[in-house]
Amino acid sequence: MQEIAREVYAYLQANAVLYAGMAFVAGFLAHKTVVREASSAFVLSAIIGLVGLFLGQFMLFYFGLKEHLEKISEFRLFLDFFAAYIGSFIVATLVHFVKPL
């Protein structure tokens, strides 16, 4: 597990600015999906997005999908965003259950 986490960290660190922006957008969209009436909390959306991006990428690496995704590199950014959104949605749901907004 720690080896996979290191691989994900190295992968995300290669394009840190791109993935930080992607994480924020995915976190914002996931937060708005879970809690529609919530105020736009910039910091909370960023945290949800970063954790969700890491979680999504971790699952892709854990299940061995990295090799399959490299074959369709044209869609890699879209699939990374989709994984970030799914991970952010899970994190936003957990945050909302712990602290309803």
PDB file of C-alpha atoms in Angstrom:
ATOM      1  CA  MET A   1       0.000   0.000   0.000  1.00  0.00           C
ATOM      2  CA  GLN A   2       2.796   2.417   0.839  1.00  0.00           C
ATOM      3  CA  GLU A   3       4.504   1.633  -2.453  1.00  0.00           C
ATOM      4  CA  ILE A   4       1.311   2.423  -4.360  1.00  0.00           C
ATOM      5  CA  ALA A   5       0.890   5.653  -2.393  1.00  0.00           C
ATOM      6  CA  ARG A   6       4.450   6.662  -3.335  1.00  0.00           C
ATOM      7  CA  GLU A   7       3.762   5.897  -7.004  1.00  0.00           C
ATOM      8  CA  VAL A   8       0.586   7.998  -6.941  1.00  0.00           C
ATOM      9  CA  TYR A   9       2.404  10.857  -5.208  1.00  0.00           C
ATOM     10  CA  ALA A  10       5.199  10.769  -7.807  1.00  0.00           C
ATOM     11  CA  TYR A  11       2.662  10.621 -10.644  1.00  0.00           C
ATOM     12  CA  LEU A  12       0.716  13.614  -9.333  1.00  0.00           C
ATOM     13  CA  GLN A  13       3.863  15.564  -8.558  1.00  0.00           C
ATOM     14  CA  ALA A  14       4.977  15.383 -12.201  1.00  0.00           C
ATOM     15  CA  ASN A  15       2.227  17.864 -13.210  1.00  0.00           C
ATOM     16  CA  ALA A  16       1.411  19.431  -9.864  1.00  0.00           C
ATOM     17  CA  VAL A  17      -0.224  22.625 -11.151  1.00  0.00           C
ATOM     18  CA  LEU A  18      -2.453  20.774 -13.608  1.00  0.00           C
ATOM     19  CA  TYR A  19      -3.578  18.263 -11.013  1.00  0.00           C
ATOM     20  CA  ALA A  20      -4.105  20.952  -8.364  1.00  0.00           C
ATOM     21  CA  GLY A  21      -6.475  22.770 -10.715  1.00  0.00           C
ATOM     22  CA  MET A  22      -8.177  19.525 -11.627  1.00  0.00           C
ATOM     23  CA  ALA A  23      -8.529  18.659  -7.935  1.00  0.00           C
ATOM     24  CA  PHE A  24     -10.143  22.005  -7.144  1.00  0.00           C
ATOM     25  CA  VAL A  25     -12.664  21.746  -9.977  1.00  0.00           C
ATOM     26  CA  ALA A  26     -13.501  18.121  -9.106  1.00  0.00           C
ATOM     27  CA  GLY A  27     -13.784  19.004  -5.407  1.00  0.00           C
ATOM     28  CA  PHE A  28     -16.030  21.975  -6.128  1.00  0.00           C
ATOM     29  CA  LEU A  29     -18.319  19.939  -8.387  1.00  0.00           C
ATOM     30  CA  ALA A  30     -18.470  17.023  -5.952  1.00  0.00           C
ATOM     31  CA  HIS A  31     -19.173  19.345  -3.021  1.00  0.00           C
ATOM     32  CA  LYS A  32     -21.987  21.027  -4.963  1.00  0.00           C
ATOM     33  CA  THR A  33     -23.367  17.631  -5.994  1.00  0.00           C
ATOM     34  CA  VAL A  34     -23.549  16.422  -2.402  1.00  0.00           C
ATOM     35  CA  VAL A  35     -24.733  19.675  -0.799  1.00  0.00           C
ATOM     36  CA  ARG A  36     -26.435  21.879  -3.345  1.00  0.00           C
ATOM     37  CA  GLU A  37     -27.344  24.737  -1.009  1.00  0.00           C
ATOM     38  CA  ALA A  38     -23.914  25.015   0.623  1.00  0.00           C
ATOM     39  CA  SER A  39     -21.887  28.172   0.292  1.00  0.00           C
ATOM     40  CA  SER A  40     -18.879  28.041  -1.965  1.00  0.00           C
ATOM     41  CA  ALA A  41     -16.135  27.222   0.496  1.00  0.00           C
ATOM     42  CA  PHE A  42     -12.889  27.574  -1.465  1.00  0.00           C
ATOM     43  CA  VAL A  43     -10.684  25.852   1.101  1.00  0.00           C
ATOM     44  CA  LEU A  44     -13.103  22.995   1.746  1.00  0.00           C
ATOM     45  CA  SER A  45     -13.524  22.349  -1.987  1.00  0.00           C
ATOM     46  CA  ALA A  46      -9.763  22.357  -2.449  1.00  0.00           C
ATOM     47  CA  ILE A  47      -9.215  19.896   0.394  1.00  0.00           C
ATOM     48  CA  ILE A  48     -12.011  17.625  -0.803  1.00  0.00           C
ATOM     49  CA  GLY A  49     -10.584  17.763  -4.318  1.00  0.00           C
ATOM     50  CA  LEU A  50      -7.010  17.008  -3.298  1.00  0.00           C
ATOM     51  CA  VAL A  51      -7.981  14.077  -1.112  1.00  0.00           C
ATOM     52  CA  GLY A  52     -10.418  12.851  -3.764  1.00  0.00           C
ATOM     53  CA  LEU A  53      -7.801  13.118  -6.511  1.00  0.00           C
ATOM     54  CA  PHE A  54      -5.342  11.106  -4.450  1.00  0.00           C
ATOM     55  CA  LEU A  55      -8.026   8.541  -3.576  1.00  0.00           C
ATOM     56  CA  GLY A  56      -9.123   8.186  -7.204  1.00  0.00           C
ATOM     57  CA  GLN A  57      -5.580   7.777  -8.479  1.00  0.00           C
ATOM     58  CA  PHE A  58      -4.779   5.379  -5.663  1.00  0.00           C
ATOM     59  CA  MET A  59      -7.674   3.150  -6.711  1.00  0.00           C
ATOM     60  CA  LEU A  60      -6.557   3.228 -10.351  1.00  0.00           C
ATOM     61  CA  PHE A  61      -3.049   2.185  -9.352  1.00  0.00           C
ATOM     62  CA  TYR A  62      -4.243  -0.340  -6.753  1.00  0.00           C
ATOM     63  CA  PHE A  63      -6.462  -2.220  -9.192  1.00  0.00           C
ATOM     64  CA  GLY A  64      -3.732  -2.218 -11.851  1.00  0.00           C
ATOM     65  CA  LEU A  65      -5.528  -0.008 -14.341  1.00  0.00           C
ATOM     66  CA  LYS A  66      -2.488   2.182 -14.957  1.00  0.00           C
ATOM     67  CA  GLU A  67      -1.162  -0.105 -17.698  1.00  0.00           C
ATOM     68  CA  HIS A  68      -4.529  -0.218 -19.458  1.00  0.00           C
ATOM     69  CA  LEU A  69      -4.960   3.555 -19.261  1.00  0.00           C
ATOM     70  CA  GLU A  70      -1.541   4.151 -20.795  1.00  0.00           C
ATOM     71  CA  LYS A  71      -2.767   2.378 -23.935  1.00  0.00           C
ATOM     72  CA  ILE A  72      -5.451   5.038 -24.385  1.00  0.00           C
ATOM     73  CA  SER A  73      -3.326   8.036 -23.493  1.00  0.00           C
ATOM     74  CA  GLU A  74      -5.602  10.378 -25.482  1.00  0.00           C
ATOM     75  CA  PHE A  75      -8.237  10.034 -22.770  1.00  0.00           C
ATOM     76  CA  ARG A  76      -5.878  10.027 -19.793  1.00  0.00           C
ATOM     77  CA  LEU A  77      -6.733  13.562 -18.628  1.00  0.00           C
ATOM     78  CA  PHE A  78     -10.449  12.896 -18.885  1.00  0.00           C
ATOM     79  CA  LEU A  79     -10.099   9.630 -16.969  1.00  0.00           C
ATOM     80  CA  ASP A  80      -7.930  11.325 -14.340  1.00  0.00           C
ATOM     81  CA  PHE A  81     -10.613  13.983 -13.910  1.00  0.00           C
ATOM     82  CA  PHE A  82     -13.329  11.336 -13.705  1.00  0.00           C
ATOM     83  CA  ALA A  83     -11.348   9.444 -11.042  1.00  0.00           C
ATOM     84  CA  ALA A  84     -10.802  12.713  -9.166  1.00  0.00           C
ATOM     85  CA  TYR A  85     -14.517  13.483  -9.289  1.00  0.00           C
ATOM     86  CA  ILE A  86     -15.512  10.025  -8.040  1.00  0.00           C
ATOM     87  CA  GLY A  87     -12.932  10.211  -5.238  1.00  0.00           C
ATOM     88  CA  SER A  88     -14.030  13.745  -4.353  1.00  0.00           C
ATOM     89  CA  PHE A  89     -17.662  12.682  -4.332  1.00  0.00           C
ATOM     90  CA  ILE A  90     -16.848   9.925  -1.831  1.00  0.00           C
ATOM     91  CA  VAL A  91     -14.869  12.336   0.350  1.00  0.00           C
ATOM     92  CA  ALA A  92     -17.570  15.042   0.158  1.00  0.00           C
ATOM     93  CA  THR A  93     -20.206  12.491   1.132  1.00  0.00           C
ATOM     94  CA  LEU A  94     -18.166  11.401   4.132  1.00  0.00           C
ATOM     95  CA  VAL A  95     -17.569  15.016   5.147  1.00  0.00           C
ATOM     96  CA  HIS A  96     -21.274  15.763   4.863  1.00  0.00           C
ATOM     97  CA  PHE A  97     -22.193  12.758   7.025  1.00  0.00           C
ATOM     98  CA  VAL A  98     -19.678  13.763   9.689  1.00  0.00           C
ATOM     99  CA  LYS A  99     -20.565  17.479   9.626  1.00  0.00           C
ATOM    100  CA  PRO A 100     -23.847  18.240   7.861  1.00  0.00           C
ATOM    101  CA  LEU A 101     -23.648  21.654   6.174  1.00  0.00           C
TER     102      LEU A 101
END
